[in-house]
Coordinates of C-alpha atoms and ligand atoms in Angstrom, one line a residue:
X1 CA -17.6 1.5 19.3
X2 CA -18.0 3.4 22.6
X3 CA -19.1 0.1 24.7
X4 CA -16.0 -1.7 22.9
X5 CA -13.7 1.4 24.3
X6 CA -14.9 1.2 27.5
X7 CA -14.6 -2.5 27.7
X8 CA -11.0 -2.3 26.3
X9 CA -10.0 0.5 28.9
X10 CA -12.0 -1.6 31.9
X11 CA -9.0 -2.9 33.3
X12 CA -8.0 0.9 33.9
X13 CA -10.9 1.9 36.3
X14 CA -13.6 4.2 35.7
X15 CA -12.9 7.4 34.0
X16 CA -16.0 9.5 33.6
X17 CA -13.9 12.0 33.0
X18 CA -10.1 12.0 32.0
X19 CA -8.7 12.1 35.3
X20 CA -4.6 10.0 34.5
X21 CA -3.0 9.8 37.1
X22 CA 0.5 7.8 37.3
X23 CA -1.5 5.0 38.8
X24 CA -3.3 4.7 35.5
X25 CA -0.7 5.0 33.1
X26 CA 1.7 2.6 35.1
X27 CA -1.5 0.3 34.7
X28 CA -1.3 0.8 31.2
X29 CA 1.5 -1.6 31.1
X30 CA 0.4 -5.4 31.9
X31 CA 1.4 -5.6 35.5
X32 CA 4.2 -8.8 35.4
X33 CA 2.6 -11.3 37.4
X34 CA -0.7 -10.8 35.3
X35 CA 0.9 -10.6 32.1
X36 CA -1.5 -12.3 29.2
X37 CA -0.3 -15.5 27.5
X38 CA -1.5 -14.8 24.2
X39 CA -0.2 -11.8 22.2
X40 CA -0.8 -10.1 19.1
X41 CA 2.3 -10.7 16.9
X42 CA 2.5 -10.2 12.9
X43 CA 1.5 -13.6 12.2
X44 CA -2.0 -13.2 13.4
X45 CA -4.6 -11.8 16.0
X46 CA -3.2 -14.0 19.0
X47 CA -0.8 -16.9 19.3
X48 CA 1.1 -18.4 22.2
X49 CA 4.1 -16.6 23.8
X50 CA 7.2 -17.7 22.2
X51 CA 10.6 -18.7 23.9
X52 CA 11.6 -16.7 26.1
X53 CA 13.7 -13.2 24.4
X54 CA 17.0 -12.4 25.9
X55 CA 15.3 -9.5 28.3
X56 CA 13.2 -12.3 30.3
X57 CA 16.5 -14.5 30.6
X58 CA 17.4 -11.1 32.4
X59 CA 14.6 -11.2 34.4
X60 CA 13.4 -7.9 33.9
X61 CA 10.1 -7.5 32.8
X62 CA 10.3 -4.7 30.0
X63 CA 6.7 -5.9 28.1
X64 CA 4.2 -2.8 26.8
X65 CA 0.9 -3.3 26.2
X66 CA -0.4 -0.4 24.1
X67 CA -4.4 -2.0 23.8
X68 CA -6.5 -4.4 22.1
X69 CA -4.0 -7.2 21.9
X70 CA -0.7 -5.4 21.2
X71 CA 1.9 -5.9 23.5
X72 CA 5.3 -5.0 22.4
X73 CA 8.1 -7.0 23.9
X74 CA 10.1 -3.9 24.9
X75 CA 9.9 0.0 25.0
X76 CA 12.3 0.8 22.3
X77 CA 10.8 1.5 19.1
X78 CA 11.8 2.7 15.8
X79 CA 10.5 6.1 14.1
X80 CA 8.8 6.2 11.2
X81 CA 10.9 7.2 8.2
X82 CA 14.2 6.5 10.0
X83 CA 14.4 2.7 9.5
X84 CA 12.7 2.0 5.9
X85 CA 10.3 -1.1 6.2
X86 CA 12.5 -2.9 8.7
X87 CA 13.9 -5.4 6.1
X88 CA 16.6 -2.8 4.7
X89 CA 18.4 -3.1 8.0
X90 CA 18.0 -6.6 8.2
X91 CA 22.1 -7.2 7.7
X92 CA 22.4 -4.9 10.4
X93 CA 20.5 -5.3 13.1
X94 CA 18.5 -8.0 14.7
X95 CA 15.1 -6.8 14.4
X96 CA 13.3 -9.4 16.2
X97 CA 15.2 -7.4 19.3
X98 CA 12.7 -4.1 18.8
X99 CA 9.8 -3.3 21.1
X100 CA 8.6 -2.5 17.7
X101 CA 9.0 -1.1 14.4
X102 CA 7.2 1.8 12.8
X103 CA 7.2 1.5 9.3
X104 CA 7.9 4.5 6.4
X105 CA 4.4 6.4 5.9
X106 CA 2.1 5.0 3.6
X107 CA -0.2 6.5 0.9
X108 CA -3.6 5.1 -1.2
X109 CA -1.0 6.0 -4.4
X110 CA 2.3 5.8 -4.4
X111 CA 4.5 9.6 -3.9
X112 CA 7.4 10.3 -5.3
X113 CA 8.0 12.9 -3.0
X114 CA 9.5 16.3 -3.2
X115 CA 11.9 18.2 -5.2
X116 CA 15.7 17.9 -4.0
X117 CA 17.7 18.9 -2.0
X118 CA 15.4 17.5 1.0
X119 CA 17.4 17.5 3.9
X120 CA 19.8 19.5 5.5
X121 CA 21.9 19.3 9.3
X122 CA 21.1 21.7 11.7
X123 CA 22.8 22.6 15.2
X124 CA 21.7 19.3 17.3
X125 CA 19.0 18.2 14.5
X126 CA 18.8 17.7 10.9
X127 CA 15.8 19.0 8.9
X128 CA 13.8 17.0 6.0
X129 CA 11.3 17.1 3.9
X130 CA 11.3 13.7 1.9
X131 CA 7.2 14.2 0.9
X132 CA 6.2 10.9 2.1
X133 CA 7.7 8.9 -0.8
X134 CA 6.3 5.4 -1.1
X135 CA 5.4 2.8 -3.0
X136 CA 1.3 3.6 -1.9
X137 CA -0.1 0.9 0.4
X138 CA -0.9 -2.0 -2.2
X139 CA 3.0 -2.4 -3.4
X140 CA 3.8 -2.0 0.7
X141 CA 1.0 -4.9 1.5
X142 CA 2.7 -7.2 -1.9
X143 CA 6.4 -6.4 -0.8
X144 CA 6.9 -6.0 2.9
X145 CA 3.8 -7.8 4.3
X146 CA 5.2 -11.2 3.9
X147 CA 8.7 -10.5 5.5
X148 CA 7.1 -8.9 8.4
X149 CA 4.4 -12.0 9.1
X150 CA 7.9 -13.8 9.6
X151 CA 9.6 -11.4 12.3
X152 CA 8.3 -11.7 16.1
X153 CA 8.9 -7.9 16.3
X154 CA 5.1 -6.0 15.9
X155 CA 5.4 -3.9 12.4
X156 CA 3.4 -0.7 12.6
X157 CA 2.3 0.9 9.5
X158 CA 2.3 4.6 9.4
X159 CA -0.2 6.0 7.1
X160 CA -0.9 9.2 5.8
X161 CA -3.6 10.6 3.8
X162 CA -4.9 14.0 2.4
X163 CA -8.5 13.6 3.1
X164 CA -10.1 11.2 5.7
X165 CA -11.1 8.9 2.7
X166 CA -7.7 8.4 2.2
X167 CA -6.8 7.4 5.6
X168 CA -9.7 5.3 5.9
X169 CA -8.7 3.4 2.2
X170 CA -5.4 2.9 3.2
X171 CA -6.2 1.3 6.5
X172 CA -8.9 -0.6 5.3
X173 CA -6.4 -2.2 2.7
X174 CA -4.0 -2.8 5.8
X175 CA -7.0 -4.6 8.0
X176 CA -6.3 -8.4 8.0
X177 CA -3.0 -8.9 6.7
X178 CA -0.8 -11.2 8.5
X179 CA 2.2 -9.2 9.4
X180 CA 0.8 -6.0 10.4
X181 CA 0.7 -5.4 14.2
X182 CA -1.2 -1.5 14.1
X183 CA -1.1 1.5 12.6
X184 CA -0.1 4.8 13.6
X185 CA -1.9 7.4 12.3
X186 CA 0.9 10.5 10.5
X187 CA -1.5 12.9 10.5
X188 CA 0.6 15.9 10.2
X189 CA -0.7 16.1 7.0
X190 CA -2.8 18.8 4.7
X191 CA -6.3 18.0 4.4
X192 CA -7.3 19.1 1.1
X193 CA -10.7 19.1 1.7
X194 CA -9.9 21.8 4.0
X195 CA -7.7 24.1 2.6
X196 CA -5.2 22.7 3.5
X197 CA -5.4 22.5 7.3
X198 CA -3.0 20.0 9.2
X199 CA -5.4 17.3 10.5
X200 CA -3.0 17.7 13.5
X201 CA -3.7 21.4 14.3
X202 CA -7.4 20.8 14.9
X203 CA -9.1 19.0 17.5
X204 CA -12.3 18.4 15.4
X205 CA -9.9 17.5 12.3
X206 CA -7.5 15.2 14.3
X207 CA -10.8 13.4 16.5
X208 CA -12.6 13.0 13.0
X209 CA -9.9 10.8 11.1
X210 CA -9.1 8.9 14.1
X211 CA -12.7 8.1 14.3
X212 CA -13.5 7.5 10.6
X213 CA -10.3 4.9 11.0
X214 CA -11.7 3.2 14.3
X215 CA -14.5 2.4 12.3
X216 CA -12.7 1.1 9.2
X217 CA -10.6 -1.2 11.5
X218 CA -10.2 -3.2 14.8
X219 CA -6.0 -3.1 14.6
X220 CA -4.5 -1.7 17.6
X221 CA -4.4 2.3 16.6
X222 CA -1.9 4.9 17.4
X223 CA -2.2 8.7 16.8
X224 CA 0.9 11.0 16.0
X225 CA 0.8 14.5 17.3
X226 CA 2.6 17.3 16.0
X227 CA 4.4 19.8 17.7
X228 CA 3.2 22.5 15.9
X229 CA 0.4 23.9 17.5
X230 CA 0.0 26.1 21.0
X231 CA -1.8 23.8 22.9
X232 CA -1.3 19.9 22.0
X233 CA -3.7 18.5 25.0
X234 CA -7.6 19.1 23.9
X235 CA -6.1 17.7 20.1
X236 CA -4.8 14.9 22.3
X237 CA -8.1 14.3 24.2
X238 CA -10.3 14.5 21.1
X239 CA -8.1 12.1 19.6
X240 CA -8.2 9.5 22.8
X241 CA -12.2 10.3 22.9
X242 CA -12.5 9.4 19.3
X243 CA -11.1 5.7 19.9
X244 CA -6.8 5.9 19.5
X245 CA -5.6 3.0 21.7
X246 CA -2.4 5.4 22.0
X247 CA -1.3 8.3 21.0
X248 CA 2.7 8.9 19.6
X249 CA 4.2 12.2 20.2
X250 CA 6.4 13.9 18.7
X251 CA 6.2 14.6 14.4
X252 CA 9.2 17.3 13.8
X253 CA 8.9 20.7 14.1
X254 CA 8.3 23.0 11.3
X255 CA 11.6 24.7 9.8
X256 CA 13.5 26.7 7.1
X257 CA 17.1 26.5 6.0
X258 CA 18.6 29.3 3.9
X259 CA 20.3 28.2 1.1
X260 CA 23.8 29.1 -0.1
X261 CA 24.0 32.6 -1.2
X262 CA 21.3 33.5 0.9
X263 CA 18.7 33.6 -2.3
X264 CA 16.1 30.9 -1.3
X265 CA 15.4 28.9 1.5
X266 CA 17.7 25.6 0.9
X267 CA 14.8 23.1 0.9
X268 CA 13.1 22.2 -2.8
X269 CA 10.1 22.2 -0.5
X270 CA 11.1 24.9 1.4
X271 CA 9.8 23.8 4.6
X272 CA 10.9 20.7 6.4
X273 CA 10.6 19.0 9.8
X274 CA 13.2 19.7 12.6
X275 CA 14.4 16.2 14.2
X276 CA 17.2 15.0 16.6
X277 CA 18.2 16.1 20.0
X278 CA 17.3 19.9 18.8
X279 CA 13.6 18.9 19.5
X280 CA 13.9 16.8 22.4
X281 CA 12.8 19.5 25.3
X282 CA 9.7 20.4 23.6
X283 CA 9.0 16.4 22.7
X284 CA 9.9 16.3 26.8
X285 CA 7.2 18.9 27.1
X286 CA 4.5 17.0 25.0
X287 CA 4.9 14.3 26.8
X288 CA 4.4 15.6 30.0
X289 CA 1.8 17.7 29.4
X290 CA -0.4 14.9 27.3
X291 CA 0.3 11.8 29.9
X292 CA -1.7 14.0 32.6
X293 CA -4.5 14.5 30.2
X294 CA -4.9 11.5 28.7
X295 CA -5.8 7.7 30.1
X296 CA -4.3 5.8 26.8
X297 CA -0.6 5.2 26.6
X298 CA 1.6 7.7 25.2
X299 CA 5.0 6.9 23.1
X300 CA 7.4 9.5 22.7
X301 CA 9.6 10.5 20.2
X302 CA 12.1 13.1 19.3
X303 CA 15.6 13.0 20.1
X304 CA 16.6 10.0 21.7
X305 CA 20.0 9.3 21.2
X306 CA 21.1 7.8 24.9
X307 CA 19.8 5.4 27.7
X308 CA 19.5 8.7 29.6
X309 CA 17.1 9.8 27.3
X310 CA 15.0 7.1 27.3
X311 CA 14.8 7.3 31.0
X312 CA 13.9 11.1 31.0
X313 CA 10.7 10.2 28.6
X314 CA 9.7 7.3 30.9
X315 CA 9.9 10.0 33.6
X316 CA 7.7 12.6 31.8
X317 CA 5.1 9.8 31.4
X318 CA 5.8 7.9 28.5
X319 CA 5.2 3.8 28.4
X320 CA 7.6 3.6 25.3
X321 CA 10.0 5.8 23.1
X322 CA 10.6 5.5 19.1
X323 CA 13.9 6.2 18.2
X324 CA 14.1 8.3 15.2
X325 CA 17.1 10.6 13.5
X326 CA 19.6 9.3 15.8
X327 CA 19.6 5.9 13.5
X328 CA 21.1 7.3 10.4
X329 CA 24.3 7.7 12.4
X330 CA 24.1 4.7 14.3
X331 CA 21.5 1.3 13.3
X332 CA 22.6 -0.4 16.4
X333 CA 21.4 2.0 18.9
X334 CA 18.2 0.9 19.4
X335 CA 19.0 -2.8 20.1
X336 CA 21.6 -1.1 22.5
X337 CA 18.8 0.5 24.7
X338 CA 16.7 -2.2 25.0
X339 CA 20.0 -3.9 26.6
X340 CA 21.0 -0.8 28.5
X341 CA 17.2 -0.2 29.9
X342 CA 17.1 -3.7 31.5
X343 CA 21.1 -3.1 33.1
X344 CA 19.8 0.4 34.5
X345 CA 16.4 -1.9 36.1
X346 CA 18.7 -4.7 37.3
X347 CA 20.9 -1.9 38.6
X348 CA 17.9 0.0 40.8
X349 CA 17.1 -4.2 41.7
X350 CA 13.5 -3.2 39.5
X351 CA 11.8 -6.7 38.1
X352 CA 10.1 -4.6 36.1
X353 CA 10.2 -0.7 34.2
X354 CA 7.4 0.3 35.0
X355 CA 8.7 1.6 38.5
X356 CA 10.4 4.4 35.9
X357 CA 7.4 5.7 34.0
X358 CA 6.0 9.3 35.3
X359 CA 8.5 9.6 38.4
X360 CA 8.3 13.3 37.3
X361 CA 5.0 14.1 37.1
X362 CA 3.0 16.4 39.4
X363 CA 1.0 13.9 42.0
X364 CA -1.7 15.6 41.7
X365 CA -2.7 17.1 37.9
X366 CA -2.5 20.4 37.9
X367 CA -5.7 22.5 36.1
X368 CA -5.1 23.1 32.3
X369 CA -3.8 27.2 32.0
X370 CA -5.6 29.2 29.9
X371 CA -2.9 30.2 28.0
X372 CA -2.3 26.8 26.7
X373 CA 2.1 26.3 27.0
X374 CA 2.9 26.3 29.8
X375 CA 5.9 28.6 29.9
X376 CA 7.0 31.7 31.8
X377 CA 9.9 33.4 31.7
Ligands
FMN401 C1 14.0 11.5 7.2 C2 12.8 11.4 8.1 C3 11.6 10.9 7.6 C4 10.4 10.8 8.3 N1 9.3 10.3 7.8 C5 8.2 10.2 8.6 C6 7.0 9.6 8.1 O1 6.9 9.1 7.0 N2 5.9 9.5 8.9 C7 5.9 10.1 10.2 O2 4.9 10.0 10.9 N3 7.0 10.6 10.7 C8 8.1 10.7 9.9 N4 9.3 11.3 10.5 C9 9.3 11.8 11.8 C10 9.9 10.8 12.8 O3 9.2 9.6 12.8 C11 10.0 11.4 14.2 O4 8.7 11.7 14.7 C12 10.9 12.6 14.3 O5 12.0 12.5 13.5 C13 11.3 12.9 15.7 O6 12.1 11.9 16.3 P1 13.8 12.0 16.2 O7 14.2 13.3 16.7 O8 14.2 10.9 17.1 O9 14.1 11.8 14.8 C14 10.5 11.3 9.7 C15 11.7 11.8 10.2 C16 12.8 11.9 9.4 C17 14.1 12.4 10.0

């Protein structure tokens, strides 16, 4: 698995060490005049480019390639558990139009989640704690599959597990179908085995299921890290060093709401995950601190709700951003961006968006602080 890494990351020079730089993730993206014909799409592992989408009639080349065959049309992606499996917004929205879309997480058995009320608004945000309902992977394989083989937009499915068996079932289950583009790995979840422990809280935890998946499966294989830790750049170089063709970033941040007369918290679970522009300056944060650590593509997520946004993620380092919380109050907003990021490349007369990604990182990476955030009042 090691010699196929390294000959999947050969185009991005030798990296004995993890030494990004803006060069490398900027190569990340397929560089417009050498942009492969054949791309991964959800009918099958690699077919001819279709007619040309309403971005290339623009002339501005907005095409991500995340690794191993998956190249998105466009950076603007939609969060998992934000947009249902894609075909409930059908009506809506023109899905085809997304760089991608990140499907609702998905179990071995299906969940019915947790007890109500399970979600709450907070100042800027809104706080949840759905449980990972779902069907479980076999009724999502039998209902959405099919659908998805249809769309030109890549489908990724989320999965999450309690133990790295469960991960490694799931995905295994998800290996072959027409219709699914990749997986991204939720692993903000308790491993039982454990006691409990968040896979995404441990480096040895997070670099062990993303290794136990890479073996179960040659999709295209994206990691999810959660906020919720001190330090998020070892977890996010175990996780590259044990195989993740990219790594998503943010999950939500852990949260309580008080409930009305000040009892209980307000939450049947208690806890929930804090989402929406409340979380976007540590998601900013991520971002910049894992795209100089890392030499595989990172996608961020958490708060996007504006073209200005989406341009301040590209700037920390990010090739692509999901869109997440900001849907529920407006379906059509991620179609918008992809729209609006081409006009603001036209605008600057760029062919291409990859002259926006990691205009503010340091130019040189700076040595990792001891003290792990990077803050000081
Ligand atoms: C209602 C809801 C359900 C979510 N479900 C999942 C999930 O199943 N799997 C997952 O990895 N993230 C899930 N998330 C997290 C989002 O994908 C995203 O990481 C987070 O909301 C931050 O982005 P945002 O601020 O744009 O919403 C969920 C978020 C919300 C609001």
């Amino acid at each position: 698995m090691k010699a196929k890494r390294r000959a999947m990351t050969a185009g991005l020079g030798p990296s004995p060490r993890r030494t990004p730089t803006v060069r490398k993730l900027r190569s990340a993206i397929v560089p417009a005049t050498s942009r492969p014909a054949p791309i991964r799409t959800n009918a099958g592992p690699a077919v001819a480019r279709a007619e040309p989408g309403p971005n290339e009639r623009a002339a501005v080349d907005l095409a991500v390639d995340l690794g191993r065959g998956l190249v998105l049309p466009n950076p603007i992606l939609v969060a998992s558990g934000t947009f249902g499996y894609g075909i409930e917004y059908g009506e809506v929205v023109d899905v085809d139009r997304l760089g991608g879309i990140c499907c609702k997480g998905t179990t071995l058995r299906p969940r019915v989640g947790n007890p109500t009320p399970r979600v709450t608004e907070t100042p800027g945000g809104m706080l949840n704690s759905i449980g990972l309902q779902n069907p479980g992977v076999d009724a999502v394989v039998e209902k959405y599959a099919g659908t998805w083989a249809g769309w030109k937009v890549p489908v990724i499915v989320n999965v999450a597990g309690e133990s790295v068996g469960d991960y490694v079932e799931v995905v295994k289950r998800l290996d072959g179908v027409p219709g699914i583009a990749g997986i991204e790995l939720n692993i903000s979840c308790p491993n039982v085995g454990r006691g409990g422990l968040q896979f995404a809280i441990d480096a040895d935890a997070a670099a062990g299921v993303t290794a136990a998946v890479r073996r179960a499966t040659d999709l295209p294989l994206l990691v999810k890290l959660s906020p919720n830790v001190a330090d998020v750049r070892p977890i996010a170089r175990a996780i590259a060093d044990a195989g993740a063709d990219a790594l998503t970033a943010i999950n939500t941040l852990s949260g309580i709401a008080i409930g009305p007369g000040r009892e209980r918290p307000l939450l049947g679970n208690v806890y929930g995950g804090l989402s929406g522009p409340a979380i976007k300056p540590v998601a900013l944060r991520i971002v910049y601190e894992v795209s100089q650590v890392v030499d595989i593509p990172v996608i961020a997520i958490g708060g996007v709700t504006e073209l200005a946004d989406v341009l301040d993620f590209l700037a920390a380092g990010a090739v692509a951003v999901q869109v997440g919380t900001a849907i529920f109050a407006d379906p059509t907003l991620p179609v918008r961006l992809v729209d609006e990021l081409a006009g603001a490349c036209r605008q600057r007369g760029l062919p291409s968006y990859r002259a926006l990604i990691g205009t503010a990182l340091p130019k040189r990476a700076s040595a990792p602080s001891s003290k792990g955030v990077e803050y000081r009042p």
